[in-house]
Structure formats: C-alpha cells, structure tokens
Coordinates of C-alpha atoms in Angstrom, one line a residue:
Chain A
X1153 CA 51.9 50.2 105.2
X1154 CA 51.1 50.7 101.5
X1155 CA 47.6 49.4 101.6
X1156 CA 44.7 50.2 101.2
X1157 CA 42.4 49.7 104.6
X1158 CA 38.6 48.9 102.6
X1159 CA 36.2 51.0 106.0
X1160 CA 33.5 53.5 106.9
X1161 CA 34.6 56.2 108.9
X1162 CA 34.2 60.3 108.3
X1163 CA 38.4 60.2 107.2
X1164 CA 37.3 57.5 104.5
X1165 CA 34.6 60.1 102.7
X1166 CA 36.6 63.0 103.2
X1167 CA 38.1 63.8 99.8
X1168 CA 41.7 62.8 98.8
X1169 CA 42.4 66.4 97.9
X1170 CA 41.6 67.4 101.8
X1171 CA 43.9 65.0 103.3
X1172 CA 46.5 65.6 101.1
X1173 CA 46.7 69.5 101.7
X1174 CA 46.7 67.7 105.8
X1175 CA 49.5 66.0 104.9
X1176 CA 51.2 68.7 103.5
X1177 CA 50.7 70.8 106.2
X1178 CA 51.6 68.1 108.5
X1179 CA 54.8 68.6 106.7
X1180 CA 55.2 72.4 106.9
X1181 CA 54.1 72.4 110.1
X1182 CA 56.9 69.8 111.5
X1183 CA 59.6 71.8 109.5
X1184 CA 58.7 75.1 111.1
X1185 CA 58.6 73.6 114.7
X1186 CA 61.7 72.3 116.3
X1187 CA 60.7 72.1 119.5
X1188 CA 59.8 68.6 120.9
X1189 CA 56.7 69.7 123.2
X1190 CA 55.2 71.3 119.6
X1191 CA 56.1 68.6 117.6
X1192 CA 55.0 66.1 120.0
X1193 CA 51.4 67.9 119.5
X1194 CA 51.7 67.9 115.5
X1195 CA 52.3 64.1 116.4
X1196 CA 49.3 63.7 118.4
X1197 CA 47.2 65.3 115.7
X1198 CA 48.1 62.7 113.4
X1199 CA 47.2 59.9 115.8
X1200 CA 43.9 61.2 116.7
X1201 CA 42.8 61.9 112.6
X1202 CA 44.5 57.4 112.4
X1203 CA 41.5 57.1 115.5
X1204 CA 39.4 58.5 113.6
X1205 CA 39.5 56.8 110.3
X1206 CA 39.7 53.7 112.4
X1207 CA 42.8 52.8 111.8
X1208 CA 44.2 52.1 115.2
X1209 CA 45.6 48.5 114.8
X1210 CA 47.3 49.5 111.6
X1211 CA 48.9 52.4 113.7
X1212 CA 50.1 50.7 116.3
X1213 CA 51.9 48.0 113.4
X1214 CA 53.4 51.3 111.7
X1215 CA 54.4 52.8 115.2
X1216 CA 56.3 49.4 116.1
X1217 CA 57.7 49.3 112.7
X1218 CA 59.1 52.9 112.8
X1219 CA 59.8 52.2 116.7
X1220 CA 63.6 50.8 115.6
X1221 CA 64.2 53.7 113.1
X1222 CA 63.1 56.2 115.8
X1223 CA 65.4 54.8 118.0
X1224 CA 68.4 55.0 115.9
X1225 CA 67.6 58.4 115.0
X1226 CA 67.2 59.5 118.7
X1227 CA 70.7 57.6 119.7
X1228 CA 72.5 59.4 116.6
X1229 CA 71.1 62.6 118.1
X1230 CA 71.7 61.8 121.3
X1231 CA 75.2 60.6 120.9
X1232 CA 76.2 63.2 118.4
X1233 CA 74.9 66.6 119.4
X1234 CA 77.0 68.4 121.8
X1235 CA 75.7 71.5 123.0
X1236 CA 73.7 72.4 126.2
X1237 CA 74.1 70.7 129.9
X1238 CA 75.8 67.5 130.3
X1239 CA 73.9 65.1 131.6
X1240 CA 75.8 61.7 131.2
X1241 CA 79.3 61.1 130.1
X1242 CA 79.3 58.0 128.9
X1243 CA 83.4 58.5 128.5
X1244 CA 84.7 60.3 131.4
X1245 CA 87.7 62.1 129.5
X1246 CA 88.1 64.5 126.7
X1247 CA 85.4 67.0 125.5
X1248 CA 82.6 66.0 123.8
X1249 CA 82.3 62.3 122.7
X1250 CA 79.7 60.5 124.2
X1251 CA 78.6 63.4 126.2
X1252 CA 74.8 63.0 126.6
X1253 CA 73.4 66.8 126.6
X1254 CA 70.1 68.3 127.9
X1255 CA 69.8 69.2 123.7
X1256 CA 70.7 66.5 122.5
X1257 CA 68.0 64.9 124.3
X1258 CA 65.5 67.6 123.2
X1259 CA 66.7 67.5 119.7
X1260 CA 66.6 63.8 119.4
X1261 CA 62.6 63.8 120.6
X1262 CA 62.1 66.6 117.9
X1263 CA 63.3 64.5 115.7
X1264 CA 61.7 61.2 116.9
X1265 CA 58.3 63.1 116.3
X1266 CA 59.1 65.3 113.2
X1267 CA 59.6 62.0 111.6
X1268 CA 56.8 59.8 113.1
X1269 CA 54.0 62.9 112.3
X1270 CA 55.1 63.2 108.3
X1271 CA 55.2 59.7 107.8
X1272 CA 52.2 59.0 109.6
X1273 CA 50.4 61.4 107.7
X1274 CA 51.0 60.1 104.7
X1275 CA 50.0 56.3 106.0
X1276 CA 46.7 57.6 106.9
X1277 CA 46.0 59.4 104.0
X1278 CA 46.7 55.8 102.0
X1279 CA 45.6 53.8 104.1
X1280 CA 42.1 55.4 104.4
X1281 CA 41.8 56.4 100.3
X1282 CA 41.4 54.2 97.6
X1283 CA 44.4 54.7 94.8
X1284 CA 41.4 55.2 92.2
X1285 CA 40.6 58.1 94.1
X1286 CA 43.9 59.7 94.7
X1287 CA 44.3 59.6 90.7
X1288 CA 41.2 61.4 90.3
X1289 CA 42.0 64.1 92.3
X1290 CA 45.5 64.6 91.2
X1291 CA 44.0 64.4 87.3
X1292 CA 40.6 66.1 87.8
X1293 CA 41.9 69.1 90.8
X1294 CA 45.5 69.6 90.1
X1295 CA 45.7 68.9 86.3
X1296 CA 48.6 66.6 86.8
X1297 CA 48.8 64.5 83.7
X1298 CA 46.9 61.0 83.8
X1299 CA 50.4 59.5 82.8
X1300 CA 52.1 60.4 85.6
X1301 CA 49.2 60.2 88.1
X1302 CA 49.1 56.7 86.8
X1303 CA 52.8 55.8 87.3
X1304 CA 52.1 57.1 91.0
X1305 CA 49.2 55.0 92.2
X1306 CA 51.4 51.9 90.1
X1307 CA 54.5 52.1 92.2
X1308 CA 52.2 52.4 95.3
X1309 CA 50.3 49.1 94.1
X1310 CA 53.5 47.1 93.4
X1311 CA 55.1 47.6 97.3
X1312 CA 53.3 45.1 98.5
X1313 CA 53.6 42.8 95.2
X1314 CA 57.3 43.1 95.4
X1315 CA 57.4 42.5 99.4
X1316 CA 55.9 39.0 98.5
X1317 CA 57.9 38.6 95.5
X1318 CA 60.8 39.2 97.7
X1319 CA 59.7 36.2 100.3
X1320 CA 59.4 33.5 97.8
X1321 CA 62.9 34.7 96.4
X1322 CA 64.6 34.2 99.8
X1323 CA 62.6 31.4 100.7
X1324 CA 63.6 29.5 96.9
X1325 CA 67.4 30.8 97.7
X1326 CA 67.2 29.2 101.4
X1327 CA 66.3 25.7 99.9
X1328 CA 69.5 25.8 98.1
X1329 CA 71.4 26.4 101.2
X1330 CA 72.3 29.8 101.1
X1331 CA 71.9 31.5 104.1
X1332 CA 72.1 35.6 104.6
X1333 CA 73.9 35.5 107.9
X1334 CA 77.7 36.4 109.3
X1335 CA 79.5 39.7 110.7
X1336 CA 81.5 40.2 107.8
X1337 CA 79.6 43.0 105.8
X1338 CA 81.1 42.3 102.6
X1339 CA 80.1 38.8 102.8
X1340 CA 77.2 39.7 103.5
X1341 CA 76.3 42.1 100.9
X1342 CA 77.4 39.2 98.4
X1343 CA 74.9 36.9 100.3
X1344 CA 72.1 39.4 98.6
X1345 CA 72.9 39.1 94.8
X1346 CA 70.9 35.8 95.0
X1347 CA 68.3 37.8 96.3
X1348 CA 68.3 41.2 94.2
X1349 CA 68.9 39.8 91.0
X1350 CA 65.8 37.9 90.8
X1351 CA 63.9 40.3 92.2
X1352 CA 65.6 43.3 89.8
X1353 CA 64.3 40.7 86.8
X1354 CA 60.8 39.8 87.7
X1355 CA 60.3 43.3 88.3
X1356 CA 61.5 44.5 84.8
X1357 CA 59.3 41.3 83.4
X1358 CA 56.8 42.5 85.6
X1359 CA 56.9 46.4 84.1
X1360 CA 56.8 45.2 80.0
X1361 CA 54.2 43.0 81.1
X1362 CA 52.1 45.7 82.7
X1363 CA 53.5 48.0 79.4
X1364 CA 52.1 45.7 77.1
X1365 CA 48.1 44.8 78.5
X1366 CA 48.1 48.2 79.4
X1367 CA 48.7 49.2 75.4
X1368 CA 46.3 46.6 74.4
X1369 CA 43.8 47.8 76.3
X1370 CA 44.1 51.5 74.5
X1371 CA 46.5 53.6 77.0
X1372 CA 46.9 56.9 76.2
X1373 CA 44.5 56.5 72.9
X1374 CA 42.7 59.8 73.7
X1375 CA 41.1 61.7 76.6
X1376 CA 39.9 59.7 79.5
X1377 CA 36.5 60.3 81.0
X1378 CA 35.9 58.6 84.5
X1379 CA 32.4 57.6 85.9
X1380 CA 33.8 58.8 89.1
X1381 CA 34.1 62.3 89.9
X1382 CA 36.4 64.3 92.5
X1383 CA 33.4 66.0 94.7
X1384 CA 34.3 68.0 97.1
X1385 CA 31.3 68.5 100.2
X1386 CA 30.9 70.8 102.5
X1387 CA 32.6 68.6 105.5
X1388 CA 35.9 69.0 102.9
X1389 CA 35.8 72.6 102.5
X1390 CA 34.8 72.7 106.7
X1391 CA 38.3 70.7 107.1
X1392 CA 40.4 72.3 104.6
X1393 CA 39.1 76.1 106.2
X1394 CA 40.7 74.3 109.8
X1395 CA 43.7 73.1 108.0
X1396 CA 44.8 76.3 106.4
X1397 CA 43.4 77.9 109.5
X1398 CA 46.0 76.3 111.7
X1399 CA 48.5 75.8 108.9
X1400 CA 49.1 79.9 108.5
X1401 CA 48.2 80.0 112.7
X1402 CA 51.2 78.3 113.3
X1403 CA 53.3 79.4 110.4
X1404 CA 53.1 82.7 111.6
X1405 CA 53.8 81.9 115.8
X1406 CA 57.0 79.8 114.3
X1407 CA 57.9 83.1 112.8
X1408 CA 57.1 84.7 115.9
X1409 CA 59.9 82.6 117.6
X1410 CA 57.6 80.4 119.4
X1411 CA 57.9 76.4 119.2
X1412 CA 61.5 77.5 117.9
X1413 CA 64.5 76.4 120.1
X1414 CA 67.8 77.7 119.2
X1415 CA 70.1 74.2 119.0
Chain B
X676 CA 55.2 0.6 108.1
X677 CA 58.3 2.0 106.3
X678 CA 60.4 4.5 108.5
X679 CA 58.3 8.0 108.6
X680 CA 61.4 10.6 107.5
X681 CA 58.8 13.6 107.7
X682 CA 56.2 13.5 110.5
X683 CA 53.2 15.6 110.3
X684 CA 50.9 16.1 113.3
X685 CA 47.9 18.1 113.4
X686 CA 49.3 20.4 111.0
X687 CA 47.2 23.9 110.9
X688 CA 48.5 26.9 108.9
X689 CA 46.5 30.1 108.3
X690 CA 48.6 32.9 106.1
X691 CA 48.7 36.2 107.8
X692 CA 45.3 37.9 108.0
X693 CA 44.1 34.3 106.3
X694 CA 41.7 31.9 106.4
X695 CA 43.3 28.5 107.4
X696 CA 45.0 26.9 104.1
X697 CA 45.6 23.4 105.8
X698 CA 44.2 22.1 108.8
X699 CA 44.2 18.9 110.9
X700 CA 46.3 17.5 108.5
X701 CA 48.2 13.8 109.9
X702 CA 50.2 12.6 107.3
X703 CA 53.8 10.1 107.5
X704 CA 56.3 10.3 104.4
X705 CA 58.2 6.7 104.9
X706 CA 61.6 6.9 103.5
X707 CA 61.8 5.8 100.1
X708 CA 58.4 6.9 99.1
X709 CA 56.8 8.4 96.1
X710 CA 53.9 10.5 96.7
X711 CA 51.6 12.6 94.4
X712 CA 49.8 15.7 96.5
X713 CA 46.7 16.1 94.5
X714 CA 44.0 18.4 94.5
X715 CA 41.7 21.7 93.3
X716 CA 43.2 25.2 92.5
X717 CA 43.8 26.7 96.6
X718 CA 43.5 22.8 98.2
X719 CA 46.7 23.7 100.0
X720 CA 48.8 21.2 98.2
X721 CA 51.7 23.9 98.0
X722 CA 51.1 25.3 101.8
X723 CA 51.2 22.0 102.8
X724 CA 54.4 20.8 101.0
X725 CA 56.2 24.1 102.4
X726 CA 56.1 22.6 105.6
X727 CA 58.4 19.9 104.4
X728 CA 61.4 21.7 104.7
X729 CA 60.2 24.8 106.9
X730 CA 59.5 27.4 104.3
X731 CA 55.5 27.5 106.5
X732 CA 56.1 26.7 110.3
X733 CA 53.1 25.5 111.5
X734 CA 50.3 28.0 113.4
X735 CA 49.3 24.7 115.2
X736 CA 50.7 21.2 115.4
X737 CA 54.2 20.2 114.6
X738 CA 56.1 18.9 111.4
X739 CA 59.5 17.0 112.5
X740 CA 62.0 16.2 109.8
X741 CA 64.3 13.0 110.3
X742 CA 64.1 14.1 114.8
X743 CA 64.3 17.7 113.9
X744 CA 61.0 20.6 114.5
X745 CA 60.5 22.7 111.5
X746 CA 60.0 25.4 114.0
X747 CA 63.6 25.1 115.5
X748 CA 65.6 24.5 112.4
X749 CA 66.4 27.3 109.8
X750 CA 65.4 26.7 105.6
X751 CA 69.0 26.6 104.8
X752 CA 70.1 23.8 107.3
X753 CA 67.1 21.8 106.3
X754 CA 68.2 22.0 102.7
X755 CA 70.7 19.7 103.0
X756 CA 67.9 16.8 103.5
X757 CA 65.0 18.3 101.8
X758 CA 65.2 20.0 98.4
X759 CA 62.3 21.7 96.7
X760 CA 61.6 22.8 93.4
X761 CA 59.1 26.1 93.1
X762 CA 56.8 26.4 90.6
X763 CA 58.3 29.7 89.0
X764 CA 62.0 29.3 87.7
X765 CA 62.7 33.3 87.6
X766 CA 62.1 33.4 91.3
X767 CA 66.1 31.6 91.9
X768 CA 67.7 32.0 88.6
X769 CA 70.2 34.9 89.3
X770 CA 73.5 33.8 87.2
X771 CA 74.2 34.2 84.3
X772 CA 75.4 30.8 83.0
X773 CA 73.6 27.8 83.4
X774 CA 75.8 25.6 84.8
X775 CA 77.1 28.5 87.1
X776 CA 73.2 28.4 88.5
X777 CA 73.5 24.6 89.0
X778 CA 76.6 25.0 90.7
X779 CA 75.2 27.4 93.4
X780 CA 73.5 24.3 95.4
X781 CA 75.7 21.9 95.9
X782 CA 78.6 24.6 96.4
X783 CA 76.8 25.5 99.4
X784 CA 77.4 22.2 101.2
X785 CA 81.1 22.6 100.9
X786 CA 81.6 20.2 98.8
X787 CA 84.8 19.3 97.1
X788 CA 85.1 21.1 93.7
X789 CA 85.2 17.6 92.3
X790 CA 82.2 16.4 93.5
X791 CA 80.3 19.3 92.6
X792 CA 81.1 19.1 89.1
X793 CA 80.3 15.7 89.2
X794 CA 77.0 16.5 90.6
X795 CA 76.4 19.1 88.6
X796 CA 77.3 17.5 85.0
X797 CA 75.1 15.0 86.3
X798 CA 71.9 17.0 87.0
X799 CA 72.5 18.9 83.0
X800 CA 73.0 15.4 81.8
X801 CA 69.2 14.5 83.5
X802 CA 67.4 17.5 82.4
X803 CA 69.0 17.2 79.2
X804 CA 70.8 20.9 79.3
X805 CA 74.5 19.2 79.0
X806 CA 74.5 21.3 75.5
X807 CA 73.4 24.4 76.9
X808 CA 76.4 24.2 79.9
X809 CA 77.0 28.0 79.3
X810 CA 74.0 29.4 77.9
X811 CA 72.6 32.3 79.6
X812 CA 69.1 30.9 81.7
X813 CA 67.6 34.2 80.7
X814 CA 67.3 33.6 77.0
X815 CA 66.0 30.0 77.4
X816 CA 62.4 29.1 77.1
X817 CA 60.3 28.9 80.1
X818 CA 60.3 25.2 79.8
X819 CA 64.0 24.8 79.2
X820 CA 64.7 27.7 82.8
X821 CA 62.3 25.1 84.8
X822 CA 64.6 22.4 84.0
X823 CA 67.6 24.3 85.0
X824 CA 65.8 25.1 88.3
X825 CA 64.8 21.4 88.3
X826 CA 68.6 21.0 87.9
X827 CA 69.9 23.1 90.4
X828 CA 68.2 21.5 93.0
X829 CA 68.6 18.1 91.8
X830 CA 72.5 18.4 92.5
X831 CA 72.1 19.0 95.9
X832 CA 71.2 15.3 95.8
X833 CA 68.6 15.9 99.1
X834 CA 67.2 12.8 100.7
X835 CA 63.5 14.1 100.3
X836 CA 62.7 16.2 96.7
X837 CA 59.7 17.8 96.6
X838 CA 58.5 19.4 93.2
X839 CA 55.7 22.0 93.1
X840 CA 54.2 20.7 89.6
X841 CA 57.5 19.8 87.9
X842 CA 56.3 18.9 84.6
X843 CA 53.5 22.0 83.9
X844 CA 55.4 24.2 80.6
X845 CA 57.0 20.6 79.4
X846 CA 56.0 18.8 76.5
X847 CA 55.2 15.2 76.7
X848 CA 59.2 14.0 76.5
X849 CA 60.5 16.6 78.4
X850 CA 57.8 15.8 81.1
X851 CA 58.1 12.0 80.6
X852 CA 61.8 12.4 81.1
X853 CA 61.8 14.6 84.2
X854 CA 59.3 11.9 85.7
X855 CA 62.1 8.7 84.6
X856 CA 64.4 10.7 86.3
X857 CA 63.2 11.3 89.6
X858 CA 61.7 7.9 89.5
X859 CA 65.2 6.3 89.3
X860 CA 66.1 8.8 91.9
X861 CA 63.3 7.1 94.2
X862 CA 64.7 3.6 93.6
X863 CA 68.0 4.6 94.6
X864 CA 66.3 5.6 97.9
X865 CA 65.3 9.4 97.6
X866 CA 61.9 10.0 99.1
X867 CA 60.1 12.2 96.4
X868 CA 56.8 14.2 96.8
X869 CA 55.2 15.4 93.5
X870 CA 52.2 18.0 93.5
X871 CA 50.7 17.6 90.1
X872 CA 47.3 18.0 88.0
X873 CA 48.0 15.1 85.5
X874 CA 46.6 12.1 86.9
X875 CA 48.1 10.3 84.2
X876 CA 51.6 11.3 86.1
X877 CA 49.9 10.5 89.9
X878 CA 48.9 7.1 87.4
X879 CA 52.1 6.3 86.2
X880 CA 55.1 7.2 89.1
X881 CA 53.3 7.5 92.7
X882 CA 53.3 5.0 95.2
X883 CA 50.7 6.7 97.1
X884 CA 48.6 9.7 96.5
X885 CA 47.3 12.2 99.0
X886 CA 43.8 14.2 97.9
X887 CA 43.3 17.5 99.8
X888 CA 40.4 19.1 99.6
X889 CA 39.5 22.5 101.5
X890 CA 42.4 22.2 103.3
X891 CA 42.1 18.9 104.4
X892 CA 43.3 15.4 103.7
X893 CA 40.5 13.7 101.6
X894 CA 41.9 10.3 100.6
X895 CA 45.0 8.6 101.2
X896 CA 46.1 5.6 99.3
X897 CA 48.1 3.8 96.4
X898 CA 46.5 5.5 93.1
X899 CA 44.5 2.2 92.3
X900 CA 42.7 2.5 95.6
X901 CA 42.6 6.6 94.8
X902 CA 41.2 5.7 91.8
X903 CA 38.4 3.4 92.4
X904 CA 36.5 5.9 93.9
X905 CA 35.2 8.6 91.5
X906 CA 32.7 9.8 93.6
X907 CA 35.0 11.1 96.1
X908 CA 37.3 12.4 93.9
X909 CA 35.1 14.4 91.8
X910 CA 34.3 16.5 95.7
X911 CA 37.4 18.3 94.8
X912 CA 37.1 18.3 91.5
X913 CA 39.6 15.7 89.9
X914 CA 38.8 12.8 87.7
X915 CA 40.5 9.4 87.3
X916 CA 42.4 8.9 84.2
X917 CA 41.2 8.2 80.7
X918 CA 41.8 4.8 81.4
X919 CA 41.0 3.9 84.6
X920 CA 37.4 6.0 83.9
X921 CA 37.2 4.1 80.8
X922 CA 37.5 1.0 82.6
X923 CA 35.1 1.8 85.5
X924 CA 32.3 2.5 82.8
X925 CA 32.9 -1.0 81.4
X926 CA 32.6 -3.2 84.5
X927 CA 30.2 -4.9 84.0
X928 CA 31.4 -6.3 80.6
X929 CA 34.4 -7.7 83.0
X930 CA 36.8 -5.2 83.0
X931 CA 38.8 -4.7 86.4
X932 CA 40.8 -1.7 87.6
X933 CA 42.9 -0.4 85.6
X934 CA 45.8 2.8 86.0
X935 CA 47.1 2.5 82.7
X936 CA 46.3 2.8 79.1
X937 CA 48.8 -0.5 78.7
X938 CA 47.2 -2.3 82.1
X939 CA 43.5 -1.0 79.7
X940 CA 45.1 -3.0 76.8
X941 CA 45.7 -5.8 78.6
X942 CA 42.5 -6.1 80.2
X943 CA 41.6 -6.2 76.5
X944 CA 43.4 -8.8 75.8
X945 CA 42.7 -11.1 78.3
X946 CA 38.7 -10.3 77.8
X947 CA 39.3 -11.4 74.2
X948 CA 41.1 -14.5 75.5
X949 CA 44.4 -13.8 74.5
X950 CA 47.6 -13.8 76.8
X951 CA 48.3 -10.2 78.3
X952 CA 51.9 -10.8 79.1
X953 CA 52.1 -10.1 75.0
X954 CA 51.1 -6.6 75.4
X955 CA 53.2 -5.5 78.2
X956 CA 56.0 -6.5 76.4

C-alpha cells in the first residue's frame, strides 16, 4: 500500500503538489458530506482518478484489504446507532440494543465510504508519485524544512522494510515452537513479545544506522540544491482550477444543507 | 538408500511478484545425513532450505517431512523435528539474559523443567557461552549473539538442524568448534543441512553436497565427487578448495584427489615414498 507503483499514465506526470491539494479536498469534502449517496460519489471520484493512473489491480488489493475494516465499521454503526425506523430487532425485548435502524444503516454506508475515499486518496497519490518527488514539492512549494520532509518520505520507505522485517521475525520465532494462537487475550498478547521486541530493536539499529551514513555522507552540512525541480504545467494548474472549483462548489451546497442528513 | 526423512518433489517457489527462486528441484535428505547446500549469491540455497520445515510452502510440487506435507502442517508443530538457525541473530533474540533466550525453545515443547536445564546448559556448554549464562545478548558481539541463536535452537534437540551459514562472523575456533559440534550431533543420528560459502567446511564435515545454480540443482554428490569437476562448479561461480585445486593442477606428477590439506600431505608423502599413515597421525 506504501509503494511506489514505477508507470506512465497522465496521474503519474501530474505534479505531487496537485494531487495533494486532491487529497486534501478529498478530505474536506468527505467531512462536509454525511450523506451516503454524496459520499458514495466522493468515493467514486477517487476510483476513477486509481483508473486513471492505472492503478486498478492495486485498488482492488487495497479495497479487499480495507473490505474487513469497512465491515466492522458498518456493523459498529449499524449495531450501535439507534435513531430512525426499526428495521430488524435482532433482540425482540427492551429498547434499543440490537435494533437495526433505517440510520444506522445510512450512517454506517457514510461511514464505509468517508473512510474508503480519504484513504484511497492518499494510496493513489503514493502509489502514483515517486517519494523524491513528494520531498521536492513539500521543500521547493511549501517551504517545509528538508529535515522534516526527509523524516516523511523515510517512515514511508521503511513500511514495507519493517512488514518483511516482521515475517522473518515470526517465521525465526515459529521454528522455536512458539505459536501466536488461543482465545485467551492475555495469553495472547504475551505470545507477541517474541515478536515486538525484535522488531522494536532492529528498528532502533536500523534508525542509528541510517543516522550515521546519512552524517557521513554530509546531512544537513549546508543548503541543498536538487537537479530536479518541482514544475508545475499547465495540465496541473487545469486540475488544481477543477479541484478548488468543486472543492468551494461543494463546500458551499454542504452549507447550503444539501448532502447533510441530520443523524 | 538411507531412509529419506525430508522428501522433495518437483519443488517450485516464486516470492510474491517474483521470478522463480527454485524450480524442479528433486532432492531426498536420508536420515542421518550431512549435507552442504552450496552455491552463488541468490542460487536459492536459503529458499530452498525454508522449505524444510515450512517457512516457503511450495507454489508447485510438494515437500513431505517424516509422512507430513509442508502445506498442511504449521512452522511451529514442525519445529519439533526440524530446527533452523537464520542467518541474522537480532531477528529471535528478544530476552534479556542469555540463558533465558536458550530456554525459550525447549520450554515450548513442555518439557520437564529438568530436562530443559539440562538441554540448555548443554547447548551454552557447546557454543561455549556457559560463562556468559546471564549476560545480556544485546551487549555481546555479533559473533558471540549467533552462537546464542545457534544455541537456542540447538536445545530443542530437533531431528533435522538446518543452519543458514552458521559459521559466517566466527573466527577460525569458534567456526571449527560450531562445525565439531554439529558433526558429533550427526553421529548421534541428527540429520544436519549446512548452507555455507567455505568449501573448506563443505570439504571437511559434509557427506554430500548439493550445488544450485539459478535455481536449480546443479550437482549432487559426496564433496570428492563435487570436487572433481571444476568446470562445473566454476558455472556458478564456486571453486574447489586450496587443496583439492592444488591437487588437480598436479595430476599429472601423480597426485590423486584430494579434499584436504592433511589427505594433500599425504599424497606427498606417499609421492616421496614415505608411509602416509605417519601424517595422519
């Protein structure tokens, strides 16, 4: 989910600076909408720009991934939220508990796709821009300090280092015959100390390594130049205009009261 | 043929989004074996020996342990037959004592406490960390952490060890004694695979040697047989030892094949007309 997907598609030129203020207003947008038919077309947004940057199969994992989280989400909603029609009663008696409600329902898909959009937005934008790139932008366009730009793109690039880090951890803790597995949560969470102390101390190794080759290499010695340079062309300022276009369109009909549902 | 404890047919495994590490790969590990997996850098030595106990299940072809599948058997219930040493200690050292690290194998099994202590003073005793019982694994050199992994392992006491380059980081002794070790664990019947770069070790403690190249099982012999053909070897990139090369060079002054820098003596000796049994003494 943290990679970078190497392609050639219009989302790949665009500038990181443009699909950043998309995700952002992927963001604002699905705060100001609560209703699931609205948000359910922020959603559809999202997947179309993924089509576009060619990023279909790497959707579709990310969609299956989230598919369990979603579901939670809409069960907690479902299960929890108590206003509006009945439409189940999953316990005959008493008022309330585990009374499925028209809202809850509607509530639950709001927040299925509120979710599913932000996240989403974010996986395109890394998925379709190289971390080199996003550092640029943030350094050269938003005069964010190259220190902290840095620290960014690094804890993107260590997800996946860490994931396999993790695998060899449980797989050298398997061979010695112990097993994460049982009902008993306690017993379970003691089952992960094998786990998450290695992986807590290769990490910390991991960081003075990185501290140390990055100081001899001259970190922080002076100003940096870059051979690169954050361009913006006229297809970004095209898509940014549509953005912010939309963004303040739909701002403004949320404050109207529409795509609002009183829950 | 000895008993095959690990059965290996038409083994194929590609990682995730991968080329294919290991393919078509037949191989039979006879109980009470001692094999060196040889090869270049990304041969598949290790993909192949993490089939052994399960770590890999196969993408094609099957690997059966004693009459169980890989595929239907979890790590952990496989450990009990098959242990295996990784090449990076830090990746299983998680106490902070070393014999408390030793301890967490064989406490696993449900062992009595008695018979975990005795395995475990046991394993220290091998490695040579009896002195260093309490130390914490972290301050240790990288060396000395390898042998408590080495050791943590070795007190599970599994039928089949397998060690992912067990003597890389150790000086000559420390290597020399890690190799006695596990040989005198082979003659008291544990099956033992070894991957390894130091032909001198495949030389001195295999039985049999297995050369993967590209995936694939190049040769398959005793090391003397291995050996004796340079030309094959050097396709992925390995060369006989010193002595065996030495030898080769100087066939046609008599020499014959050689493993050893002693058997190299001897030959020597004999050329010269002496009696070689002085020598190996």
């Amino acid at each position: 989910m943290s990679a970078y997907n190497r392609g050639e598609s219009f989302v790949h030129r665009l500038s990181p600076l443009t699909k950043m203020l998309w995700c952002a207003a992927v963001l604002a947008v699905g705060v100001a909408f609560n209703h699931p038919l609205y948000l359910g077309a922020v959603l559809g947004t999202v997947i179309c720009v993924a089509l576009l940057g060619k990023q279909g199969r790497e959707l579709a994992r990310s969609l299956s991934g989230l598919g369990v989280l979603s579901l939670i989400l809409f069960l907690i909603q479902i299960l929890f939220y108590h206003e509006g029609r009945v439409v189940l009663a999953l316990v005959p008696l008493g008022h309330g508990y585990g009374h499925v409600t028209t809202d809850g329902i509607l509530f639950g898909l709001a927040m299925v796709f509120r979710m599913n959009s932000i996240l989403l937005s974010v996986f395109v934008l890394l998925a379709t821009t190289q971390p080199r790139e996003i550092v640029l932008a943030l350094v050269e366009k938003l005069r964010v300090p190259y220190d902290y730009a840095f620290m960014f793109t690094t804890a993107l690039r260590f997800i996946p280092v860490l994931l396999a880090e993790a695998r060899v951890i449980l797989a050298a803790q398997e061979t010695r015959g112990c097993a994460v597995s049982g009902h008993n949560p306690l017993r379970k969470l003691k089952a992960y100390i094998p786990l998450a102390v290695p992986l807590v101390m290769i990490s910390l190794n991991k960081a003075e390594r990185l501290a140390i080759s990055l100081e001899t290499r001259a970190f922080g010695s002076g100003n940096r130049t870059s051979y690169y340079e954050c361009r913006l062309a006229a297809a970004d300022m095209l898509c940014m205009v549509i953005v912010v276009g939309v963004l303040l369109t739909s701002l403004t009909f949320s404050f109207l009261g529409y795509g609002r549902v009183n829950l | 043929m000895i008993e095959p404890l690990i059965r290996i047919e038409d083994l194929h495994y590609s990682y995730p989004g991968g080329d294919e590490a290991v393919s078509s790969i037949d191989l039979d590990i006879g109980r009470g074996e001692i094999i060196a997996i040889v090869g270049q850098n990304g041969a598949g030595k290790t993909t192949l020996a993490k089939h052994f106990n399960g770590l890999l299940k196969p993408t094609r072809g099957r690997v059966v342990v004693g009459n169980v599948d890989t595929r239907k058997a979890a790590v952990a219930a496989l450990a009990r037959k098959i242990g295996y040493v990784f090449q990076n200690p830090d990746h299983q050292i998680f106490l902070d004592t070393v014999a408390g690290e030793v301890r967490f194998g064989p406490s696993n099994l449900g062992l009595s406490p008695g018979e975990v202590q005795r395995r475990v003073d046991q394993a220290l005793e091998v490695v040579g960390l009896s002195t260093l019982l309490g130390a914490d694994p972290r301050s240790l050199s990288k060396g000395q952490r390898q042998r408590v992994a080495l050791a943590s392992v070795l007190s599970m006491e599994p039928e089949v060890l397998v060690l992912d380059e067990p003597t890389t980081g150790q000086d000559y002794r420390e290597g020399k004694e890690i190799m006695d070790f596990v040989r005198d664990l082979n003659r008291r019947g544990h099956t033992v695979v070894f991957i390894t770069h130091d032909m001198n070790l495949v030389a001195r403690y295999a039985d049999r040697v297995v050369v993967l190249c590209e995936g694939r099982v190049l040769m398959d012999g005793s090391p003397r047989e291995v050996f004796g053909h340079p030309e094959t070897l050097a396709k992925t990139h390995l060369v006989p030892p010193a002595a065996t090369a030495l030898a080769l060079r100087l066939r046609n002054l008599g020499f014959g094949h050689v493993l050893t820098i002693e058997e190299l003596m001897g030959e020597c000796i004999s050329l010269l007309g002496g009696d070689r049994k002085v020598v190996c003494l």
